[in-house]
Each structure stands twice: as C-alpha cells, then as structure tokens.
Amino acid sequence: EAGVAQSPRYKIIEKRQSVAFWCNPISGHATLYWYQQILGQGPKLLIQFQNNGVVDDSQLPKDRFSAERLKGVDSTLKIQPAKLEDSAVYLCASSLGPGGETQYFGPGTRLLVL
Amino acid sequence: AQSVTQLDSHVSVSEGTPVLLRCNYSSSYSPSLFWYVQHPNKGLQLLLKYTSAATLVKGINGFEAEFKKSETSFHLTKPSAHMSDAAEYFCVVSDYVDYKLSFGAGTTVTVRA
C-alpha cells in the first residue's frame, strides 16, 4: 500500500515570497491533516479536512496560510507571504476517518525562509 | 485540554542495553496514547497505541509501553537497543472529544556501538 506522498521535499525561499506544498493521502482516506513542526518541537496541527470540507482550522494563521482539498483527495498548503518564523517541516497525514483512526504521516516538506 | 510531557530531551544508550523513554500525560477524559518514531528525513511512524484495552501495549520492533493511570504515565521501553533505533520519539495523547493529537516535544535517542 502506498503511503502519504508529499512534494517538494525541500524548499528554500526568501521572506515575503510565496510557496506551496502538495500532499497525496493514502487511497480511501477521508481525513487529511497538515501539521507544522518547528525544529526541536513536536508537530502542531494547522488544519484538518474531512473529504473536501474543513473540520478544524483554528490554528491556521489565515492572514498568510491557506489550504484546500478541492476534490477530497489531494491537498495543497500555501504560504503567502512567508516570514522567517515559517521555517519548519510541514507534515501531511491522513486517516480513514476523524474518529480516532490511526494517522499515517508523509515524509514532510522542509521549508527554509531566508 | 490534553498535553504530554516527555521528561528527557535526549537519551543515550549502548547497543544491546535497555531503552526507557518517559512520558507523562494530562487529559480531562479517558485518553488514547501513542508513541511515534521519526527517523531522519522520514515521516512519523506509529510504534504503538493504547486505547483503553490492555495496559501493557506491544508495538513494532520490540518496543512496548505501559499505561499507568495512577501515575498518568505512558513510558516506552525496549529490552535491547539496536543501532537502527537511533531516532526521534514522540509521545502523543488524544481524547474522545475531538480526537486531536497533542505531541510532546520529543526525545532524541542515540545508540552507541
């Protein structure tokens, strides 16, 4: 079974530029999550989708971050404009459903903002 | 609200010796508890999870963890460390209200030859 796919794996940009990350969850998984992992810390949930609807985006900095999952499968996370403190690993995870199902994580995208 | 505290930021062991990673949790409801491992440049992998069944949980690669409600702990152990166990380990808690995962800060394990 293929795992969660993410691209790109690494990205270096300058502050105020924009960047987008892509995630393809495990086939059949209805729930998709984006996490931010700052160096030395555990991952923090940014947004959770159930199919193509947003379940929880309370921790998403909406002035600069946006995410979509238009067809209920792939998802993109965008940052515009980026700040230095956005340097982190962005992890995508998926699960069969939202009710305590095991989350499976992708390899992450490592972002460096200069 | 739930949270976890990983008591050691870094653990160093010799190959073949036991590994102990300590985790205390806080939860208003009956929690689910997990241990995830993250190897360099790899995604998080689930080692094991506790969901109110047996208090001693066996996971992959010889790891196990014991849920102790009286101590609010969920420590991870392995009898004999292998070089491939060198990684970052995260203790995670969720509850039956919103099922959100709350991660600890992580413990880095180094294995000496």
PDB file of C-alpha atoms in Angstrom:
ATOM      1  CA  GLU A   1       0.000   0.000   0.000  1.00  0.00           C
ATOM      2  CA  ALA A   2       1.432   3.366  -0.993  1.00  0.00           C
ATOM      3  CA  GLY A   3       1.951   5.827   1.832  1.00  0.00           C
ATOM      4  CA  VAL A   4       1.266   9.533   2.065  1.00  0.00           C
ATOM      5  CA  ALA A   5       3.170  11.408  -0.638  1.00  0.00           C
ATOM      6  CA  GLN A   6       4.426  14.968  -0.291  1.00  0.00           C
ATOM      7  CA  SER A   7       6.309  17.337  -2.568  1.00  0.00           C
ATOM      8  CA  PRO A   8       8.621  19.073  -2.710  1.00  0.00           C
ATOM      9  CA  ARG A   9      10.827  17.542  -0.039  1.00  0.00           C
ATOM     10  CA  TYR A  10      12.861  20.693   0.440  1.00  0.00           C
ATOM     11  CA  LYS A  11      12.251  24.351  -0.358  1.00  0.00           C
ATOM     12  CA  ILE A  12      14.318  27.473   0.237  1.00  0.00           C
ATOM     13  CA  ILE A  13      12.702  30.865  -0.315  1.00  0.00           C
ATOM     14  CA  GLU A  14      13.227  34.455   0.745  1.00  0.00           C
ATOM     15  CA  LYS A  15      10.886  36.202   3.153  1.00  0.00           C
ATOM     16  CA  ARG A  16       7.803  37.744   1.564  1.00  0.00           C
ATOM     17  CA  GLN A  17       7.855  35.163  -1.226  1.00  0.00           C
ATOM     18  CA  SER A  18       5.074  32.615  -1.629  1.00  0.00           C
ATOM     19  CA  VAL A  19       5.348  28.815  -1.518  1.00  0.00           C
ATOM     20  CA  ALA A  20       3.008  25.861  -1.983  1.00  0.00           C
ATOM     21  CA  PHE A  21       3.176  22.292  -0.744  1.00  0.00           C
ATOM     22  CA  TRP A  22       1.344  19.306  -2.139  1.00  0.00           C
ATOM     23  CA  CYS A  23       0.019  16.181  -0.420  1.00  0.00           C
ATOM     24  CA  ASN A  24      -1.498  12.976  -1.775  1.00  0.00           C
ATOM     25  CA  PRO A  25      -3.033  10.892   1.035  1.00  0.00           C
ATOM     26  CA  ILE A  26      -3.415   7.142   1.242  1.00  0.00           C
ATOM     27  CA  SER A  27      -6.134   5.957  -1.123  1.00  0.00           C
ATOM     28  CA  GLY A  28      -9.522   5.828   0.565  1.00  0.00           C
ATOM     29  CA  HIS A  29      -8.556   8.039   3.498  1.00  0.00           C
ATOM     30  CA  ALA A  30     -11.273  10.626   4.030  1.00  0.00           C
ATOM     31  CA  THR A  31      -9.460  12.717   6.615  1.00  0.00           C
ATOM     32  CA  LEU A  32      -6.374  14.766   5.829  1.00  0.00           C
ATOM     33  CA  TYR A  33      -4.238  16.846   8.197  1.00  0.00           C
ATOM     34  CA  TRP A  34      -1.493  19.434   7.803  1.00  0.00           C
ATOM     35  CA  TYR A  35       0.969  19.871  10.675  1.00  0.00           C
ATOM     36  CA  GLN A  36       3.798  22.333  11.261  1.00  0.00           C
ATOM     37  CA  GLN A  37       6.895  21.014  13.039  1.00  0.00           C
ATOM     38  CA  ILE A  38       9.344  23.668  14.168  1.00  0.00           C
ATOM     39  CA  LEU A  39      12.861  22.463  14.966  1.00  0.00           C
ATOM     40  CA  GLY A  40      13.026  20.961  18.448  1.00  0.00           C
ATOM     41  CA  GLN A  41       9.264  20.756  18.883  1.00  0.00           C
ATOM     42  CA  GLY A  42       6.510  18.261  18.244  1.00  0.00           C
ATOM     43  CA  PRO A  43       4.161  18.716  15.294  1.00  0.00           C
ATOM     44  CA  LYS A  44       1.235  21.133  15.700  1.00  0.00           C
ATOM     45  CA  LEU A  45      -1.995  20.773  13.764  1.00  0.00           C
ATOM     46  CA  LEU A  46      -2.662  23.540  11.265  1.00  0.00           C
ATOM     47  CA  ILE A  47      -5.781  22.279   9.515  1.00  0.00           C
ATOM     48  CA  GLN A  48      -7.940  19.156   9.247  1.00  0.00           C
ATOM     49  CA  PHE A  49     -10.118  18.199   6.279  1.00  0.00           C
ATOM     50  CA  GLN A  50     -12.922  15.665   6.163  1.00  0.00           C
ATOM     51  CA  ASN A  51     -13.306  14.849   2.450  1.00  0.00           C
ATOM     52  CA  ASN A  52     -13.211  18.351   0.900  1.00  0.00           C
ATOM     53  CA  GLY A  53     -14.577  20.224   3.910  1.00  0.00           C
ATOM     54  CA  VAL A  54     -12.612  21.934   6.683  1.00  0.00           C
ATOM     55  CA  VAL A  55     -13.170  20.389  10.123  1.00  0.00           C
ATOM     56  CA  ASP A  56     -10.693  22.466  12.108  1.00  0.00           C
ATOM     57  CA  ASP A  57      -8.522  25.394  11.047  1.00  0.00           C
ATOM     58  CA  SER A  58      -8.358  27.142  14.404  1.00  0.00           C
ATOM     59  CA  GLN A  59      -4.530  27.075  14.488  1.00  0.00           C
ATOM     60  CA  LEU A  60      -4.017  28.167  10.862  1.00  0.00           C
ATOM     61  CA  PRO A  61      -2.628  31.730  10.529  1.00  0.00           C
ATOM     62  CA  LYS A  62      -5.242  32.716   7.993  1.00  0.00           C
ATOM     63  CA  ASP A  63      -3.640  36.047   7.124  1.00  0.00           C
ATOM     64  CA  ARG A  64      -0.862  34.201   5.326  1.00  0.00           C
ATOM     65  CA  PHE A  65      -1.686  30.484   5.197  1.00  0.00           C
ATOM     66  CA  SER A  66      -4.352  28.845   3.067  1.00  0.00           C
ATOM     67  CA  ALA A  67      -5.175  25.241   2.247  1.00  0.00           C
ATOM     68  CA  GLU A  68      -7.582  23.444   0.003  1.00  0.00           C
ATOM     69  CA  ARG A  69      -8.691  19.927  -0.837  1.00  0.00           C
ATOM     70  CA  LEU A  70     -10.971  20.559  -3.779  1.00  0.00           C
ATOM     71  CA  LYS A  71     -11.827  17.008  -4.862  1.00  0.00           C
ATOM     72  CA  GLY A  72     -11.489  15.379  -1.479  1.00  0.00           C
ATOM     73  CA  VAL A  73      -8.205  13.682  -2.374  1.00  0.00           C
ATOM     74  CA  ASP A  74      -5.036  15.777  -2.926  1.00  0.00           C
ATOM     75  CA  SER A  75      -4.413  18.884  -0.888  1.00  0.00           C
ATOM     76  CA  THR A  76      -2.248  21.966  -1.187  1.00  0.00           C
ATOM     77  CA  LEU A  77      -0.991  24.244   1.583  1.00  0.00           C
ATOM     78  CA  LYS A  78       0.124  27.743   0.617  1.00  0.00           C
ATOM     79  CA  ILE A  79       2.022  30.440   2.462  1.00  0.00           C
ATOM     80  CA  GLN A  80       1.890  33.987   1.136  1.00  0.00           C
ATOM     81  CA  PRO A  81       3.880  35.984   2.106  1.00  0.00           C
ATOM     82  CA  ALA A  82       6.357  33.844   4.015  1.00  0.00           C
ATOM     83  CA  LYS A  83       8.053  35.014   7.211  1.00  0.00           C
ATOM     84  CA  LEU A  84      11.285  33.849   8.782  1.00  0.00           C
ATOM     85  CA  GLU A  85       9.356  32.080  11.556  1.00  0.00           C
ATOM     86  CA  ASP A  86       7.608  29.882   8.980  1.00  0.00           C
ATOM     87  CA  SER A  87      10.838  27.878   8.630  1.00  0.00           C
ATOM     88  CA  ALA A  88       9.746  24.369   9.663  1.00  0.00           C
ATOM     89  CA  VAL A  89       8.849  20.931   8.397  1.00  0.00           C
ATOM     90  CA  TYR A  90       5.299  20.719   7.054  1.00  0.00           C
ATOM     91  CA  LEU A  91       3.823  17.276   7.546  1.00  0.00           C
ATOM     92  CA  CYS A  92       0.763  15.869   5.871  1.00  0.00           C
ATOM     93  CA  ALA A  93      -1.119  12.964   7.428  1.00  0.00           C
ATOM     94  CA  SER A  94      -4.227  11.016   6.534  1.00  0.00           C
ATOM     95  CA  SER A  95      -6.624   8.632   8.253  1.00  0.00           C
ATOM     96  CA  LEU A  96      -9.664   6.597   7.310  1.00  0.00           C
ATOM     97  CA  GLY A  97     -11.881   8.875   9.362  1.00  0.00           C
ATOM     98  CA  PRO A  98     -11.801  11.577  12.021  1.00  0.00           C
ATOM     99  CA  GLY A  99     -12.866   9.500  14.976  1.00  0.00           C
ATOM    100  CA  GLY A 100      -9.595   8.390  16.482  1.00  0.00           C
ATOM    101  CA  GLU A 101      -8.380   6.418  13.493  1.00  0.00           C
ATOM    102  CA  THR A 102      -4.612   5.999  13.217  1.00  0.00           C
ATOM    103  CA  GLN A 103      -2.941   8.856  11.359  1.00  0.00           C
ATOM    104  CA  TYR A 104      -0.321   7.995   8.753  1.00  0.00           C
ATOM    105  CA  PHE A 105       2.300  10.637   8.050  1.00  0.00           C
ATOM    106  CA  GLY A 106       4.155  11.625   4.917  1.00  0.00           C
ATOM    107  CA  PRO A 107       7.907  12.406   4.842  1.00  0.00           C
ATOM    108  CA  GLY A 108       7.305  16.149   5.141  1.00  0.00           C
ATOM    109  CA  THR A 109       8.461  19.239   3.301  1.00  0.00           C
ATOM    110  CA  ARG A 110      11.353  21.081   4.918  1.00  0.00           C
ATOM    111  CA  LEU A 111      10.981  24.851   4.376  1.00  0.00           C
ATOM    112  CA  LEU A 112      13.730  27.362   4.987  1.00  0.00           C
ATOM    113  CA  VAL A 113      12.831  31.044   4.787  1.00  0.00           C
ATOM    114  CA  LEU A 114      15.820  33.381   4.437  1.00  0.00           C
TER     115      LEU A 114
ATOM    116  CA  ALA B   1      -7.356  20.086  27.141  1.00  0.00           C
ATOM    117  CA  GLN B   2      -4.774  17.359  26.923  1.00  0.00           C
ATOM    118  CA  SER B   3      -0.992  17.536  26.893  1.00  0.00           C
ATOM    119  CA  VAL B   4       2.087  15.377  27.254  1.00  0.00           C
ATOM    120  CA  THR B   5       5.458  15.963  28.847  1.00  0.00           C
ATOM    121  CA  GLN B   6       8.438  13.971  27.685  1.00  0.00           C
ATOM    122  CA  LEU B   7      10.794  14.003  30.617  1.00  0.00           C
ATOM    123  CA  ASP B   8      14.035  13.556  28.675  1.00  0.00           C
ATOM    124  CA  SER B   9      15.015  15.564  25.626  1.00  0.00           C
ATOM    125  CA  HIS B  10      17.917  13.232  24.871  1.00  0.00           C
ATOM    126  CA  VAL B  11      18.699   9.625  25.811  1.00  0.00           C
ATOM    127  CA  SER B  12      21.974   7.891  25.002  1.00  0.00           C
ATOM    128  CA  VAL B  13      22.338   4.109  25.359  1.00  0.00           C
ATOM    129  CA  SER B  14      24.806   1.438  24.345  1.00  0.00           C
ATOM    130  CA  GLU B  15      23.786  -1.127  21.762  1.00  0.00           C
ATOM    131  CA  GLY B  16      22.256  -4.167  23.472  1.00  0.00           C
ATOM    132  CA  THR B  17      21.217  -2.301  26.644  1.00  0.00           C
ATOM    133  CA  PRO B  18      17.654  -1.367  27.655  1.00  0.00           C
ATOM    134  CA  VAL B  19      15.965   1.817  26.496  1.00  0.00           C
ATOM    135  CA  LEU B  20      13.499   3.792  28.629  1.00  0.00           C
ATOM    136  CA  LEU B  21      11.703   6.884  27.322  1.00  0.00           C
ATOM    137  CA  ARG B  22       9.490   8.632  29.858  1.00  0.00           C
ATOM    138  CA  CYS B  23       6.170  10.320  29.157  1.00  0.00           C
ATOM    139  CA  ASN B  24       3.563  11.852  31.460  1.00  0.00           C
ATOM    140  CA  TYR B  25       0.192  12.939  30.167  1.00  0.00           C
ATOM    141  CA  SER B  26      -2.637  15.197  31.182  1.00  0.00           C
ATOM    142  CA  SER B  27      -6.167  14.616  29.928  1.00  0.00           C
ATOM    143  CA  SER B  28      -9.635  15.501  31.143  1.00  0.00           C
ATOM    144  CA  TYR B  29     -11.116  12.374  29.627  1.00  0.00           C
ATOM    145  CA  SER B  30     -10.053   8.794  29.058  1.00  0.00           C
ATOM    146  CA  PRO B  31      -7.105   9.265  26.744  1.00  0.00           C
ATOM    147  CA  SER B  32      -5.714   7.410  23.810  1.00  0.00           C
ATOM    148  CA  LEU B  33      -1.927   7.390  23.911  1.00  0.00           C
ATOM    149  CA  PHE B  34       0.581   6.795  21.151  1.00  0.00           C
ATOM    150  CA  TRP B  35       4.291   6.599  20.541  1.00  0.00           C
ATOM    151  CA  TYR B  36       5.577   7.669  17.137  1.00  0.00           C
ATOM    152  CA  VAL B  37       9.151   7.425  15.846  1.00  0.00           C
ATOM    153  CA  GLN B  38      10.763   9.760  13.322  1.00  0.00           C
ATOM    154  CA  HIS B  39      13.971   8.747  11.587  1.00  0.00           C
ATOM    155  CA  PRO B  40      15.991  11.485   9.876  1.00  0.00           C
ATOM    156  CA  ASN B  41      14.282  12.754   6.735  1.00  0.00           C
ATOM    157  CA  LYS B  42      11.469  10.250   7.168  1.00  0.00           C
ATOM    158  CA  GLY B  43       7.827  10.588   8.139  1.00  0.00           C
ATOM    159  CA  LEU B  44       6.444   9.774  11.569  1.00  0.00           C
ATOM    160  CA  GLN B  45       5.785   6.069  12.045  1.00  0.00           C
ATOM    161  CA  LEU B  46       3.389   4.670  14.633  1.00  0.00           C
ATOM    162  CA  LEU B  47       5.162   2.397  17.137  1.00  0.00           C
ATOM    163  CA  LEU B  48       2.181   1.525  19.302  1.00  0.00           C
ATOM    164  CA  LYS B  49      -1.063   2.863  20.714  1.00  0.00           C
ATOM    165  CA  TYR B  50      -3.168   2.462  23.850  1.00  0.00           C
ATOM    166  CA  THR B  51      -6.950   2.766  23.625  1.00  0.00           C
ATOM    167  CA  SER B  52      -8.294   1.527  26.998  1.00  0.00           C
ATOM    168  CA  ALA B  53      -7.726  -2.170  26.433  1.00  0.00           C
ATOM    169  CA  ALA B  54      -4.709  -3.930  27.967  1.00  0.00           C
ATOM    170  CA  THR B  55      -2.462  -1.569  29.929  1.00  0.00           C
ATOM    171  CA  LEU B  56       0.706  -3.168  28.545  1.00  0.00           C
ATOM    172  CA  VAL B  57       0.891  -2.429  24.854  1.00  0.00           C
ATOM    173  CA  LYS B  58       3.276  -4.166  22.485  1.00  0.00           C
ATOM    174  CA  GLY B  59       4.417  -2.385  19.366  1.00  0.00           C
ATOM    175  CA  ILE B  60       6.685  -2.885  16.421  1.00  0.00           C
ATOM    176  CA  ASN B  61      10.445  -3.511  16.565  1.00  0.00           C
ATOM    177  CA  GLY B  62      10.354  -4.895  20.114  1.00  0.00           C
ATOM    178  CA  PHE B  63       9.013  -1.761  21.785  1.00  0.00           C
ATOM    179  CA  GLU B  64       6.338  -1.788  24.456  1.00  0.00           C
ATOM    180  CA  ALA B  65       4.681   0.760  26.720  1.00  0.00           C
ATOM    181  CA  GLU B  66       2.700   0.541  29.937  1.00  0.00           C
ATOM    182  CA  PHE B  67      -0.280   2.764  30.714  1.00  0.00           C
ATOM    183  CA  LYS B  68      -0.368   3.690  34.424  1.00  0.00           C
ATOM    184  CA  LYS B  69      -3.419   5.772  35.232  1.00  0.00           C
ATOM    185  CA  SER B  70      -2.409   6.375  38.859  1.00  0.00           C
ATOM    186  CA  GLU B  71       0.885   7.874  37.703  1.00  0.00           C
ATOM    187  CA  THR B  72      -0.505   9.436  34.488  1.00  0.00           C
ATOM    188  CA  SER B  73       2.422   7.877  32.668  1.00  0.00           C
ATOM    189  CA  PHE B  74       2.989   6.005  29.421  1.00  0.00           C
ATOM    190  CA  HIS B  75       6.677   5.118  29.351  1.00  0.00           C
ATOM    191  CA  LEU B  76       8.221   3.388  26.329  1.00  0.00           C
ATOM    192  CA  THR B  77      10.746   0.570  26.757  1.00  0.00           C
ATOM    193  CA  LYS B  78      12.809  -1.832  24.728  1.00  0.00           C
ATOM    194  CA  PRO B  79      14.936  -4.572  26.335  1.00  0.00           C
ATOM    195  CA  SER B  80      17.859  -4.333  23.930  1.00  0.00           C
ATOM    196  CA  ALA B  81      18.683  -1.293  21.810  1.00  0.00           C
ATOM    197  CA  HIS B  82      19.778  -1.649  18.206  1.00  0.00           C
ATOM    198  CA  MET B  83      21.698   0.885  16.142  1.00  0.00           C
ATOM    199  CA  SER B  84      18.617   1.320  13.964  1.00  0.00           C
ATOM    200  CA  ASP B  85      16.683   2.627  16.993  1.00  0.00           C
ATOM    201  CA  ALA B  86      18.539   5.940  16.798  1.00  0.00           C
ATOM    202  CA  ALA B  87      15.758   8.429  16.030  1.00  0.00           C
ATOM    203  CA  GLU B  88      13.368  10.996  17.496  1.00  0.00           C
ATOM    204  CA  TYR B  89      10.485   9.598  19.552  1.00  0.00           C
ATOM    205  CA  PHE B  90       7.216  11.405  20.247  1.00  0.00           C
ATOM    206  CA  CYS B  91       4.648  10.646  22.912  1.00  0.00           C
ATOM    207  CA  VAL B  92       1.161  11.688  21.789  1.00  0.00           C
ATOM    208  CA  VAL B  93      -2.213  11.964  23.522  1.00  0.00           C
ATOM    209  CA  SER B  94      -5.739  12.372  22.209  1.00  0.00           C
ATOM    210  CA  ASP B  95      -9.143  12.164  23.854  1.00  0.00           C
ATOM    211  CA  TYR B  96     -12.600  11.043  22.855  1.00  0.00           C
ATOM    212  CA  VAL B  97     -13.941  14.569  22.454  1.00  0.00           C
ATOM    213  CA  ASP B  98     -12.229  15.865  19.337  1.00  0.00           C
ATOM    214  CA  TYR B  99      -9.562  13.178  18.722  1.00  0.00           C
ATOM    215  CA  LYS B 100      -6.915  15.850  18.132  1.00  0.00           C
ATOM    216  CA  LEU B 101      -3.331  14.663  18.596  1.00  0.00           C
ATOM    217  CA  SER B 102      -1.174  16.585  21.076  1.00  0.00           C
ATOM    218  CA  PHE B 103       2.519  15.840  20.657  1.00  0.00           C
ATOM    219  CA  GLY B 104       5.276  16.018  23.218  1.00  0.00           C
ATOM    220  CA  ALA B 105       8.488  17.873  22.403  1.00  0.00           C
ATOM    221  CA  GLY B 106      10.265  14.654  21.508  1.00  0.00           C
ATOM    222  CA  THR B 107      13.164  12.563  22.841  1.00  0.00           C
ATOM    223  CA  THR B 108      16.246  12.048  20.711  1.00  0.00           C
ATOM    224  CA  VAL B 109      17.738   8.581  21.117  1.00  0.00           C
ATOM    225  CA  THR B 110      21.405   7.976  20.379  1.00  0.00           C
ATOM    226  CA  VAL B 111      22.754   4.417  20.297  1.00  0.00           C
ATOM    227  CA  ARG B 112      26.462   3.894  20.919  1.00  0.00           C
ATOM    228  CA  ALA B 113      28.269   0.952  19.359  1.00  0.00           C
TER     229      ALA B 113
END
